[in-house]
Short mmCIF file of C-alpha atoms (C1' of nucleotides) in Angstrom, two decimals:
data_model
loop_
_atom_site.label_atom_id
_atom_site.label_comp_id
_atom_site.label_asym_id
_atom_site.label_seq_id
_atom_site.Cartn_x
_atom_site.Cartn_y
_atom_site.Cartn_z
CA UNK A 1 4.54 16.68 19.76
CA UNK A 2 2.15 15.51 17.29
CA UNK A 3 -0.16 13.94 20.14
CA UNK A 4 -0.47 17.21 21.64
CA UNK A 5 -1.67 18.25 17.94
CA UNK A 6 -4.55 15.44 18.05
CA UNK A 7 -6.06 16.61 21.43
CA UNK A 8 -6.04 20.24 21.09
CA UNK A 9 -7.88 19.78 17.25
CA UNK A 10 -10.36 16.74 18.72
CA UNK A 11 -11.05 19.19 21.52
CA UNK A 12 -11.93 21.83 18.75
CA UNK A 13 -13.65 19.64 16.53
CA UNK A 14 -16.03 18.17 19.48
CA UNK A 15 -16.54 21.97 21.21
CA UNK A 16 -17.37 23.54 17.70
CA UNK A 17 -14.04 25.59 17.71
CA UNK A 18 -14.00 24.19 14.70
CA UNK A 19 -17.32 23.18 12.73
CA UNK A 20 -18.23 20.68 10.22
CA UNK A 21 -17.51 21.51 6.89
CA UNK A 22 -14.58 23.87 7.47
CA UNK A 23 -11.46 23.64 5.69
CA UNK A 24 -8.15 22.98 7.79
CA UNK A 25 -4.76 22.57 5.58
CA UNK A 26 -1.79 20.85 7.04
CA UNK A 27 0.10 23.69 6.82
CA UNK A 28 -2.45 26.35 8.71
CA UNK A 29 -2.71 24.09 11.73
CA UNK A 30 0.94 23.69 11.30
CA UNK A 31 1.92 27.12 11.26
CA UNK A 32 -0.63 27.91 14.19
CA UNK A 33 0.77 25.82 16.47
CA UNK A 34 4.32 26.37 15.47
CA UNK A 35 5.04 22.77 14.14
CA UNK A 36 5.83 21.34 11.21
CA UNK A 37 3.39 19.90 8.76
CA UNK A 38 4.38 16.49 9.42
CA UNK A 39 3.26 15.83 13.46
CA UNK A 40 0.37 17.32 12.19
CA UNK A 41 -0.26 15.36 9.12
CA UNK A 42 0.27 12.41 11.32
CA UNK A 43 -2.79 14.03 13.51
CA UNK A 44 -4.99 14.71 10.63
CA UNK A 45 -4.19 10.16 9.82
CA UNK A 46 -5.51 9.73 13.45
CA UNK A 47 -8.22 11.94 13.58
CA UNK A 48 -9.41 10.61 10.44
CA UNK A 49 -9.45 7.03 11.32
CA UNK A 50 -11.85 8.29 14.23
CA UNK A 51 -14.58 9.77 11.79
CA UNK A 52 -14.00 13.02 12.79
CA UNK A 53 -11.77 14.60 9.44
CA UNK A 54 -11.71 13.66 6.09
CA UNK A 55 -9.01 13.67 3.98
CA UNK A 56 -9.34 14.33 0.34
CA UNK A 57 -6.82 13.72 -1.50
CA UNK A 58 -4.85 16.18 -3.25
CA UNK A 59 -7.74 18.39 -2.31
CA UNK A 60 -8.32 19.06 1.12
CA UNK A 61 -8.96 18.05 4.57
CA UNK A 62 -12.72 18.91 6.08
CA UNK A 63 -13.76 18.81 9.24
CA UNK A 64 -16.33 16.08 8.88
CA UNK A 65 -20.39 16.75 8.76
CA UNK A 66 -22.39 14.87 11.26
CA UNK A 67 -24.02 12.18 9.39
CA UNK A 68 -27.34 11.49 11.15
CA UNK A 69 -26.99 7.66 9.92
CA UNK A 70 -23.60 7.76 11.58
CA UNK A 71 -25.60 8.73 14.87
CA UNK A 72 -27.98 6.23 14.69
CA UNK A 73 -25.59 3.54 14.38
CA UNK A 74 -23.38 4.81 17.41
CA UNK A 75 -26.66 5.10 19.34
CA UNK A 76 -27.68 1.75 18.08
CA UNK A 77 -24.06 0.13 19.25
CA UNK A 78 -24.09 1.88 22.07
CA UNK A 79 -27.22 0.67 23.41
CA UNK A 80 -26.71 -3.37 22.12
CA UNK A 81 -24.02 -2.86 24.79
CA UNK A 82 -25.16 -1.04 27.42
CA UNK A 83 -28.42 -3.33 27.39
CA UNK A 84 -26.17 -6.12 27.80
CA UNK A 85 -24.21 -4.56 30.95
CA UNK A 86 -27.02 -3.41 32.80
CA UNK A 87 -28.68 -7.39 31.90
CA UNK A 88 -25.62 -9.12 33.40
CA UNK A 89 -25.13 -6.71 36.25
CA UNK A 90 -28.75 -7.63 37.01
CA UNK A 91 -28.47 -11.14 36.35
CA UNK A 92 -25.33 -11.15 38.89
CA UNK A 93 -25.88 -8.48 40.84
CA UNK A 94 -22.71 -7.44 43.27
CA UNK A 95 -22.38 -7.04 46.67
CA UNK A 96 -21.22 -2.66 46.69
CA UNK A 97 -22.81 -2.11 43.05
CA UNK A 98 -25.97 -0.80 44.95
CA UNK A 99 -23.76 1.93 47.00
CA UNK A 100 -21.36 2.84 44.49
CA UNK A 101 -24.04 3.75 42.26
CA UNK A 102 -25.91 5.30 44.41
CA UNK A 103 -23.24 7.55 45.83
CA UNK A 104 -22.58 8.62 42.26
CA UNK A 105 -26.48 10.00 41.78
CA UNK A 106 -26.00 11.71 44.79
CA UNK A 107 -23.16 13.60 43.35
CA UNK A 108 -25.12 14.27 40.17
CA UNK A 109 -27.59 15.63 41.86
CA UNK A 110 -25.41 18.01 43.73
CA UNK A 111 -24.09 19.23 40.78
CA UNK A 112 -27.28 19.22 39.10
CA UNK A 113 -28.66 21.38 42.13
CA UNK A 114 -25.55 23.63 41.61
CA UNK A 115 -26.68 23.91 37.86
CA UNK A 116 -22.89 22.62 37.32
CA UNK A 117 -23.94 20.88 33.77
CA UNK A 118 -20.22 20.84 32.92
CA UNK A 119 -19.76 18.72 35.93
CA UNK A 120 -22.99 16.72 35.74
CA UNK A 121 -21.80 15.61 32.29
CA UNK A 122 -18.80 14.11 34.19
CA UNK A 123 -20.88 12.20 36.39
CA UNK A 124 -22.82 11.27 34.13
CA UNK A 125 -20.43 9.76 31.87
CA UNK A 126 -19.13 8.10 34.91
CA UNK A 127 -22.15 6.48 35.67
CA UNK A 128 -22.51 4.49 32.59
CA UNK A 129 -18.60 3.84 32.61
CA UNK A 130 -18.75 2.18 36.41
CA UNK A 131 -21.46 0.11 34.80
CA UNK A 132 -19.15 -1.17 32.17
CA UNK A 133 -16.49 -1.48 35.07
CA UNK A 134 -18.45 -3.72 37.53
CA UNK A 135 -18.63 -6.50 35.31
CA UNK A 136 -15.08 -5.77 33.84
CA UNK A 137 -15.72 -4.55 30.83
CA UNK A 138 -14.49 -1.51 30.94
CA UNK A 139 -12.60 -1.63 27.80
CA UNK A 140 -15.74 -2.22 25.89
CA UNK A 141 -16.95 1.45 27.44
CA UNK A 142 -13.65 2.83 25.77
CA UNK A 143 -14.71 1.66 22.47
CA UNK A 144 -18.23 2.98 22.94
CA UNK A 145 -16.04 6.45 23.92
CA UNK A 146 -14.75 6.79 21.01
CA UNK A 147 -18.25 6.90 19.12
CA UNK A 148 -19.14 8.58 21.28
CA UNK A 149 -17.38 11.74 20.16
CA UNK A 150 -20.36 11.92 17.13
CA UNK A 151 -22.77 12.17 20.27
CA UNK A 152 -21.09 14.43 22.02
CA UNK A 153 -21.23 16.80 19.07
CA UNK A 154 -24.74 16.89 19.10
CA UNK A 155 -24.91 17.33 22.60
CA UNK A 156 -22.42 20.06 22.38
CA UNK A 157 -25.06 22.08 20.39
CA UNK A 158 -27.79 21.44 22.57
CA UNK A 159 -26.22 22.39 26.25
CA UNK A 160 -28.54 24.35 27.14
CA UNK A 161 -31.52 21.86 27.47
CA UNK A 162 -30.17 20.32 30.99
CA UNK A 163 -32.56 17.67 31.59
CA UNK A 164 -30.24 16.75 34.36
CA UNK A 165 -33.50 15.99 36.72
CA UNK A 166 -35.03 13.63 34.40
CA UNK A 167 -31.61 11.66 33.95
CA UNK A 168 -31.28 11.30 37.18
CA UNK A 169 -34.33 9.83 38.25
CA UNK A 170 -33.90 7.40 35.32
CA UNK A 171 -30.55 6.49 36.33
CA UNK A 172 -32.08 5.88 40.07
CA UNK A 173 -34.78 3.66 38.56
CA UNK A 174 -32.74 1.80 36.68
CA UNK A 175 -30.04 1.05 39.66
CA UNK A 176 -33.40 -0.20 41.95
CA UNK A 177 -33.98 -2.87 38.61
CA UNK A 178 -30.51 -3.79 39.37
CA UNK A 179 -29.84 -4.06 42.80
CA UNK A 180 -33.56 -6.10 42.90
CA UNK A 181 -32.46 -8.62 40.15
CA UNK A 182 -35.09 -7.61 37.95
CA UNK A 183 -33.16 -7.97 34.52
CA UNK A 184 -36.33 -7.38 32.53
CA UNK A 185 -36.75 -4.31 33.62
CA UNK A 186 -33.90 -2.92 33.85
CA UNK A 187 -33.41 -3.43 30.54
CA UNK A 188 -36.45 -1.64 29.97
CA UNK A 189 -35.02 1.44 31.56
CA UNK A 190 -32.11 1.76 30.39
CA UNK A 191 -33.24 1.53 26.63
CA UNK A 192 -35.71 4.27 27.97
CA UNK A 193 -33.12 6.47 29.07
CA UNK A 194 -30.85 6.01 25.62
CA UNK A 195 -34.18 6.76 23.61
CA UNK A 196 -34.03 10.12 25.20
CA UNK A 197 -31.13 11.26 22.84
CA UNK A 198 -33.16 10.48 19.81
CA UNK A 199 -35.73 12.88 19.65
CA UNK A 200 -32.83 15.87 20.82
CA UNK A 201 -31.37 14.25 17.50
CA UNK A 202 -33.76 15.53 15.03
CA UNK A 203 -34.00 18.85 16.80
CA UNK A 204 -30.63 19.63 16.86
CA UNK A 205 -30.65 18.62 13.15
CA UNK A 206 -33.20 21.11 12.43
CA UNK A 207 -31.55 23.72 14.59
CA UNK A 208 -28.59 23.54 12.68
CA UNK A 209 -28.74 21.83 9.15
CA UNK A 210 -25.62 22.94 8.07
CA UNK A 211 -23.78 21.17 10.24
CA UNK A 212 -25.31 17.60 8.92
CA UNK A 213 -25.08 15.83 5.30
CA UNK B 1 0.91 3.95 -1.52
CA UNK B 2 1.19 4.20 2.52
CA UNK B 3 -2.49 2.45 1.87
CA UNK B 4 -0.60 -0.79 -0.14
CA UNK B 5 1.59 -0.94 2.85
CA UNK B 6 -1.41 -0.59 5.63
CA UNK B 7 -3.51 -3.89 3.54
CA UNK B 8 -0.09 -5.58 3.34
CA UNK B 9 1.15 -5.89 6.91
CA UNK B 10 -2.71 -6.55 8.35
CA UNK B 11 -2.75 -9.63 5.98
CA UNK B 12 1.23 -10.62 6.89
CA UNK B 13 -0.30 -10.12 10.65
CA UNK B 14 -3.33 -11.75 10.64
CA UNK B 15 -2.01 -14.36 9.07
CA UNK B 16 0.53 -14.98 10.90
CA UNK B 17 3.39 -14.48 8.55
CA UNK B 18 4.34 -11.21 10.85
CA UNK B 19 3.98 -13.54 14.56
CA UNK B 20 3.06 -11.12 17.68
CA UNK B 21 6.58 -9.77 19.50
CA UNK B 22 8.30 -9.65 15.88
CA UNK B 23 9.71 -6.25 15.77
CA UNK B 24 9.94 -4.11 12.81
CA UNK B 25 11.46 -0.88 11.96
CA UNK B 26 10.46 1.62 9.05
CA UNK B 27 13.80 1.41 7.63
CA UNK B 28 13.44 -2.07 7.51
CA UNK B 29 9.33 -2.09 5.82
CA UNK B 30 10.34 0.67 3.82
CA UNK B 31 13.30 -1.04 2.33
CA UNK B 32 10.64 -4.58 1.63
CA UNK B 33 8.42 -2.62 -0.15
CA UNK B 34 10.93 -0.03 -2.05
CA UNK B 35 8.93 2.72 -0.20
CA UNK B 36 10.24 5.53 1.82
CA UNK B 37 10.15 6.10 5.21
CA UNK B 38 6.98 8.30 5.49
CA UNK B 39 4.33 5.81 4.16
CA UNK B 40 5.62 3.29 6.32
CA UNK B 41 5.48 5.71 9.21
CA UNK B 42 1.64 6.47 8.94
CA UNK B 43 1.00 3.09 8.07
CA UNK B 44 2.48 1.86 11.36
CA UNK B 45 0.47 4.37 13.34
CA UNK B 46 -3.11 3.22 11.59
CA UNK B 47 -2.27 -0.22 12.33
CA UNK B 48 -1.38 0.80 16.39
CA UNK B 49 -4.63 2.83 16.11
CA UNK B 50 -6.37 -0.80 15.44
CA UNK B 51 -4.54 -2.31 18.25
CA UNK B 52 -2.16 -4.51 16.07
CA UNK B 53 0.89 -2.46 16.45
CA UNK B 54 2.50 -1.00 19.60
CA UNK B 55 4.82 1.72 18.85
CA UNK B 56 7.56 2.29 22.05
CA UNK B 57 8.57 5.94 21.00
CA UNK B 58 12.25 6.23 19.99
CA UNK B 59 12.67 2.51 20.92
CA UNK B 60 11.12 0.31 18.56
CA UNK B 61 7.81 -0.79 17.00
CA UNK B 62 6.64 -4.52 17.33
CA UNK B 63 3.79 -6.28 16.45
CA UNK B 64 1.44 -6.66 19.62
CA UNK B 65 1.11 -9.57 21.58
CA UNK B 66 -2.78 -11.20 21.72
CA UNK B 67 -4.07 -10.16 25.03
CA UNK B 68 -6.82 -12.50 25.62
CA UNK B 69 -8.39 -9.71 28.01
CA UNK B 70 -8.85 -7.76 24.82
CA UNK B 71 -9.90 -10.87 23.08
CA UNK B 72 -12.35 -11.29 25.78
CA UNK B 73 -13.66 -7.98 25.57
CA UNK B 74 -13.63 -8.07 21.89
CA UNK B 75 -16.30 -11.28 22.03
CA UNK B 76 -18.57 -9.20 24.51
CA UNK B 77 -19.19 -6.44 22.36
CA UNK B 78 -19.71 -8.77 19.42
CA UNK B 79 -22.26 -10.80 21.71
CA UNK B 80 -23.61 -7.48 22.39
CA UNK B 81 -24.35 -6.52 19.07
CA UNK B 82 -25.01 -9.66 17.30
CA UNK B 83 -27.56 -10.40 19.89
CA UNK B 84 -29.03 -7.11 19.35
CA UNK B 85 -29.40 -7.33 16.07
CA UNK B 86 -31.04 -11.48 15.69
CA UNK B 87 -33.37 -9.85 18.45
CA UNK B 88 -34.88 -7.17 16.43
CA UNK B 89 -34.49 -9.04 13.61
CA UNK B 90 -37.01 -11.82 15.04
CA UNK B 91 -39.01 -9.14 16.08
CA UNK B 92 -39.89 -8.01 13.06
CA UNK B 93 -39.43 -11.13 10.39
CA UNK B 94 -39.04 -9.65 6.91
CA UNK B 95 -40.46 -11.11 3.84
CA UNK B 96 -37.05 -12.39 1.80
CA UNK B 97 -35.02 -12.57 5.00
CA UNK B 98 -35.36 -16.50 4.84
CA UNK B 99 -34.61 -17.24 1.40
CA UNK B 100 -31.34 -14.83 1.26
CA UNK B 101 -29.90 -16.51 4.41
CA UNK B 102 -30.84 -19.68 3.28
CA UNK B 103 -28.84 -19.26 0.10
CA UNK B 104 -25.92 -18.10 2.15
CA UNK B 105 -26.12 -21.55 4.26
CA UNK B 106 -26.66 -23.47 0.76
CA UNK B 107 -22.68 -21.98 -0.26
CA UNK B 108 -21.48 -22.76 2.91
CA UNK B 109 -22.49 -26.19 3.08
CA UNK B 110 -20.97 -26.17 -0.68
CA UNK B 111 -17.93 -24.85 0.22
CA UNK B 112 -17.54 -27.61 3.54
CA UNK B 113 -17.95 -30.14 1.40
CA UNK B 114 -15.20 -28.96 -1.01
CA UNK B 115 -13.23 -28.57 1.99
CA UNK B 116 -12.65 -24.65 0.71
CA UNK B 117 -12.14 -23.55 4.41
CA UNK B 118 -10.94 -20.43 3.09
CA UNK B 119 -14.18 -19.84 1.32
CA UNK B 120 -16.35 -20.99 4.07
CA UNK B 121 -14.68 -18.82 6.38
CA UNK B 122 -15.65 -15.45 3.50
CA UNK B 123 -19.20 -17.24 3.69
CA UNK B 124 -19.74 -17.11 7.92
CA UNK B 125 -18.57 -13.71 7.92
CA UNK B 126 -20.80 -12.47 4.85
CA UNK B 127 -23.49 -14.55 6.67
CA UNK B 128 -22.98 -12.35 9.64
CA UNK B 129 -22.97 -9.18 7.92
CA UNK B 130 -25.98 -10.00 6.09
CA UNK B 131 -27.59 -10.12 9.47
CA UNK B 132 -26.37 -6.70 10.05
CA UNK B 133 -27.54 -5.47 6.77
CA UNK B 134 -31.18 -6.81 6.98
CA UNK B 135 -31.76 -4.40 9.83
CA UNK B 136 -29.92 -1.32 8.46
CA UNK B 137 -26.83 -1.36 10.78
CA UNK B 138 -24.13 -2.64 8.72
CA UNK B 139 -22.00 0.32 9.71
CA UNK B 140 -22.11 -1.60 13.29
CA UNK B 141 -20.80 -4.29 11.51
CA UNK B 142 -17.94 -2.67 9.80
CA UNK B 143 -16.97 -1.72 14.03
CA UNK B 144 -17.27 -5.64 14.96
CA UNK B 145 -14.65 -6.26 12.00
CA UNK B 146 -11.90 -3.82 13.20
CA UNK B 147 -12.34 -5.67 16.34
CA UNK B 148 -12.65 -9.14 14.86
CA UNK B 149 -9.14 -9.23 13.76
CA UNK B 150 -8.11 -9.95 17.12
CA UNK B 151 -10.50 -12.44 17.04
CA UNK B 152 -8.98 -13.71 13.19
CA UNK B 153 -5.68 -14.31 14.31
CA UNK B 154 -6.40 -16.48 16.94
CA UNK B 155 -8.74 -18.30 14.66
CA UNK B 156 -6.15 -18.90 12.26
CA UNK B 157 -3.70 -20.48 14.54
CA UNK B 158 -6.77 -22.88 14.73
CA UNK B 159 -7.40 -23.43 11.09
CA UNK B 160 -7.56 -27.35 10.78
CA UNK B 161 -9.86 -27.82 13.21
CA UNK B 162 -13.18 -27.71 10.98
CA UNK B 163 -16.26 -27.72 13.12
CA UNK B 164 -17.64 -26.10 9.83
CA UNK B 165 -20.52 -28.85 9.62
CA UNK B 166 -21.42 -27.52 13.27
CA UNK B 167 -21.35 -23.84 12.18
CA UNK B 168 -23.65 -24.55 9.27
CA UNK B 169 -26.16 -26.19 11.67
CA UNK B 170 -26.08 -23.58 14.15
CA UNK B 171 -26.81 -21.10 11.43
CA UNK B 172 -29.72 -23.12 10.43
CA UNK B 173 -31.33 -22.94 13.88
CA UNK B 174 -30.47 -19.81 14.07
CA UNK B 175 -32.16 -18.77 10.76
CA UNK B 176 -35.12 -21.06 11.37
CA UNK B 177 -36.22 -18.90 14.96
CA UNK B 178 -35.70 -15.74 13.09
CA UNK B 179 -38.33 -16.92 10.52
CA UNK B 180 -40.48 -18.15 13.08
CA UNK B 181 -40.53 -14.66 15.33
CA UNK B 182 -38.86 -16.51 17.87
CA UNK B 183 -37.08 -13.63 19.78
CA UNK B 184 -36.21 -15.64 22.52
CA UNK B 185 -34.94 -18.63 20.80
CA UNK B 186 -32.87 -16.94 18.04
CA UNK B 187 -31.14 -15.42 21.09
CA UNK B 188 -30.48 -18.34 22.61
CA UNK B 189 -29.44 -19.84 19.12
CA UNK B 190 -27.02 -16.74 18.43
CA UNK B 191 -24.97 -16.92 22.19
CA UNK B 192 -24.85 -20.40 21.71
CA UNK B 193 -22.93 -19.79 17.90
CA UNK B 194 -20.65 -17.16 19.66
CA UNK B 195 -19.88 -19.23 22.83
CA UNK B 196 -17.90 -22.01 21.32
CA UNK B 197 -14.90 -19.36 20.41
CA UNK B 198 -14.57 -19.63 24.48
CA UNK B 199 -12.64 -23.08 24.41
CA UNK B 200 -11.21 -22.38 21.35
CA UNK B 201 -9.07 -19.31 22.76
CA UNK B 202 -7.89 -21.29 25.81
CA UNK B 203 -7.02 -24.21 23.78
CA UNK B 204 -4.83 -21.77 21.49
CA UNK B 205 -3.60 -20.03 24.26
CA UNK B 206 -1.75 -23.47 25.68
CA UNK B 207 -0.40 -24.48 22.18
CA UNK B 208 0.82 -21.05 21.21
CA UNK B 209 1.80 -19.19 25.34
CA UNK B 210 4.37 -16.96 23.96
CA UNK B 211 1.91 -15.01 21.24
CA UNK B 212 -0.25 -14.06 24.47
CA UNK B 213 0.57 -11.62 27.07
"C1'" DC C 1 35.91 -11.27 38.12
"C1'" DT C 2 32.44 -7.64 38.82
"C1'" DT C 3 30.68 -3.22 38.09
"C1'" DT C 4 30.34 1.11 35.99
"C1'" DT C 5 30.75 4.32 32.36
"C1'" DC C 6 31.14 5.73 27.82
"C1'" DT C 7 30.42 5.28 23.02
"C1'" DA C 8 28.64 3.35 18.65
"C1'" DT C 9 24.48 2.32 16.57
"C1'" DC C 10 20.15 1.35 16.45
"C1'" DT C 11 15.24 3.30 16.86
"C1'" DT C 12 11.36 6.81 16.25
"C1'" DG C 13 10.35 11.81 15.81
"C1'" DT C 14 10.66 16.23 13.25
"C1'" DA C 15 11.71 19.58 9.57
"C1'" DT C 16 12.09 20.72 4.78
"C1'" DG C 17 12.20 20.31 -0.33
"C1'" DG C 18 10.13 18.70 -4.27
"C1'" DT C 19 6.15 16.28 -7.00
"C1'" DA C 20 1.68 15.26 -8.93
"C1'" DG C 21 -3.02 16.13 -9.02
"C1'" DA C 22 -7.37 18.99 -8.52
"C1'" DC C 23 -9.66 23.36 -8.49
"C1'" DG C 24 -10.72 28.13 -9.87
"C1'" DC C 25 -9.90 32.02 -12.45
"C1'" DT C 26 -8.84 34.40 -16.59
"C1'" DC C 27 -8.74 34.81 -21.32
"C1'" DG C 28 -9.96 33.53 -25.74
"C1'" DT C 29 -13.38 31.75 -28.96
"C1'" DC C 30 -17.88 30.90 -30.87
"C1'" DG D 1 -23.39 36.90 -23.89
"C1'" DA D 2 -22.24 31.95 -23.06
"C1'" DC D 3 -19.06 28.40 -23.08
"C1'" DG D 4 -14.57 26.05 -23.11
"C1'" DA D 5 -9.59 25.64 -22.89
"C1'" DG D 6 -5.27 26.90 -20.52
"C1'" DC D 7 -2.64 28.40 -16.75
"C1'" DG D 8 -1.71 29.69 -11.89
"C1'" DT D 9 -2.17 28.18 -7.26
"C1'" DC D 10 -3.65 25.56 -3.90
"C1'" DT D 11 -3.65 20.87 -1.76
"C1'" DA D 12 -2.05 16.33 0.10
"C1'" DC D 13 1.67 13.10 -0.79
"C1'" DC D 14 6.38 11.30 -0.92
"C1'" DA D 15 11.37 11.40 -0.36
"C1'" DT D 16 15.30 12.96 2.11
"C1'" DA D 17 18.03 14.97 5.79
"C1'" DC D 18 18.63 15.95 10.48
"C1'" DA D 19 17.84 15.50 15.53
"C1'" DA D 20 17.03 13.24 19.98
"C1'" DG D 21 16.41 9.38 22.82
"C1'" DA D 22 17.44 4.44 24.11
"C1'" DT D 23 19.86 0.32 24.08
"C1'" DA D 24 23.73 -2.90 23.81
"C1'" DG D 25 28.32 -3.78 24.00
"C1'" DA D 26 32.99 -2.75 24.84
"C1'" DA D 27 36.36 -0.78 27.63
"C1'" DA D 28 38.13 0.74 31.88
"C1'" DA D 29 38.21 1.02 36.89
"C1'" DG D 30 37.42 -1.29 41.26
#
DNA sequence: CTTTTCTATCTTGTATGGTAGACGCTCGTC
DNA sequence: GACGAGCGTCTACCATACAAGATAGAAAAG
C-alpha cells in the first residue's frame, strides 16, 4: 500500500538513505518498490505536507535541505511547550510522577552503560513523551514529533557524540525541580537541557554544508 | 487544480457549510467541481493530514467530528507558544513594537464599531501573528494556524456573540506590559486573553452535541 | 415473524494512458 | 568563439478504467 510507501521513504529521508537535495521521481520509487506511481505520488503529497519533500512542479521532487531557520523554529516550539509541561507538572506535581520518572533514568542509564545509544535514544524520547503524558497532553508531544523529524536529522549526523551522561544527569535534576515543586527551576533546567541541541546545530552545519540551504 | 479543491472544502468546513459527520465521496466532489477523481483524492488526504477529514478505507470519507480533547489540546499548545513568545517579547521591548500594535488595536476598534465582525476577526488573528513576527518565529505561527482551525469552527458556531469590545481591551493590557518590560504581567495578560475560549467551547458543545464526539 | 445468506451497489485503492510544462542539449547563426 | 533558438526528453499532473472491500437490502430458509 501507499502507507507502507510513506514509512519506508520517511525512514530513508530521516536515516540519510536518502539525503537532502537528491532527486526522487515518482516513477523510480515506483518501480523500486514494485508499485505504481500513484500510492506513491500519494506518499510524495504526505511527505510533503510534513516538510520533508518538495514538490516542484512539472520539475521534480527533492528531498528537502535542512533549513537551519526551520530548526530554530522547531526548537523554539518545542521548548514553549515543553517549558510549559515541566511548569504545570511542577505546579501540580503527582503522586507516581517521581517513580515513573525515575525508573525511566535508570533504564537510560543502563543502556547508556551498555553504550546502547540506539536504545538510549528510545528512552530518551520516552522521557520527554511521559512528561507530556502525566498532565494529558500527550497529543501535544505528537505534534512536537512530527517536527521533530527536522531534529532528528541533525541528530542523525551527529550519532557519534553520545552525551548520554550529561543528559541524564540533566534529566535527574530536572525530575528533583519537579517532584520538590520548584517550578522556577525546573523551568530553568529544562530550557538548559534543550539549549544543548543548539550549539550541536551549528556544528553539524559546518560538518556538512551541503546538506543545509 | 487538486489545490482549488483543498482551499474550497477547508472554507465549506470551517464554515460550516460542510457540518462534521457529513460524508462525502470523490465521485460525488469531483462531479461539484467538474474535476476528476484524482485531485479530489489527494485533496481529501491533505485535508485528513490536518485532522479535518477521516478517511475509513474502502468505506467512506466524512468530515470529522470536533473532539473537544483535540480542541483542548489544540489551546495548550497555543498557550504554550503565545506565552512564549509575549514573554520574550517583554523581555526585550523593541523600539516600534508599540506603535505597530497599537495601530493594529486602532483597526480593530474601527472595525467593532462598524460591526465588521468578519474584519475584526482578520484583525485579532493578524494581531497575533504580528506578535509572532516581532520575535522572528512566525513560522511557529503558521503551526498554531493549522491547528487553529479546530479552534475556527467552533468559533464560528459562536459568531454573534461579540465580546469584541473585551478582546480589544485585553489586547491593550496586553500591549501596554509588553511596552513596559513587564514579563510577568504580559503573561498574566496573554493566559487571561486565551482562557475565555474555555466557556466558550462548553457552551457550544451543549447547543451543537451532535458536531462533538 | 425472525434470522441468515447472498447479491447489487456503493465506497476507496490501484494501475495505466495521455497531456502540458520545464529543462538541457544540439545545432545554427552572428 | 560566443550566444540564442529549436527540439527531444524528462517531470509532475490529470483523466480514465479496473479491482477489492464493505455495506445495505432483498430474498430465502427456519
Amino acid at each position: 500500500m501507499a502507507l507502507r510507501v510513506v514509512g519506508a521513504l520517511r525512514d530513508d529521508i530521516v536515516t540519510m538513505a536518502l539525503r537532502p537535495g537528491d532527486v526522487i521521481s515518482e516513477s523510480d520509487i515506483a518501480g523500486r518498490y514494485g508499485v505504481s506511481r500513484q500510492p506513491v505520488r500519494e506518499a510524495f503529497i504526505r511527505l510533503a505536507q510534513q516538510g520533508l519533500l518538495l514538490i516542484r512542479p512539472k520539475r521534480a521532487t527533492v528531498v528537502k535541505k535542512i533549513s537551519p531557520e526551520g530548526v530554530r523554529q522547531s526548537r523554539f516550539i518545542r521548548e514553549s511547550i515543553e517549558v510549559e509541561i515541566i511548569r504545570r507538572l511542577a505546579g501540580h506535581p503527582s503522586a507516581d510522577a517521581g517513580t515513573v520518572l525515575g525508573e525511566l533514568i535508570a533504564e537510560q542509564e543502563a543502556a547508556s552503560n551498555a553504550n546502547d545509544s540506539r536504545r538510549f535514544h528510545t528512552l530518551d524520547e520516552l522521557f520527554h513523551r511521559t512528561l507530556a503524558r502525566l498532565i494529558g497532553v500527550e497529543y501535544a508531544w505528537q505534534l512536537i514529533d512530527d517536527h521533530k523529524m527536522q531534529l532528528d536529522r541533525v541528530r542523525y549526523l551527529t550519532l557519534g557524540s553520545s552525551s548520554s551522561k550529561l543528559a541524564i544527569s540533566e534529566h535527574r535534576t530536572i525530575v528533583a525541580a519537579v517532584t520538590a515543586g520548584d517550578v522556577a527551576g525546573a523551568e530553568v533546567a529544562m530550557r538548559a537541557h534543550l539549549a544543548r541541541a543548539e550549539v550541536l546545530l551549528s556544528q553539524t552545519i559546518a560538518a556538512h554544508p551541503d546538506y543545509f540551504e
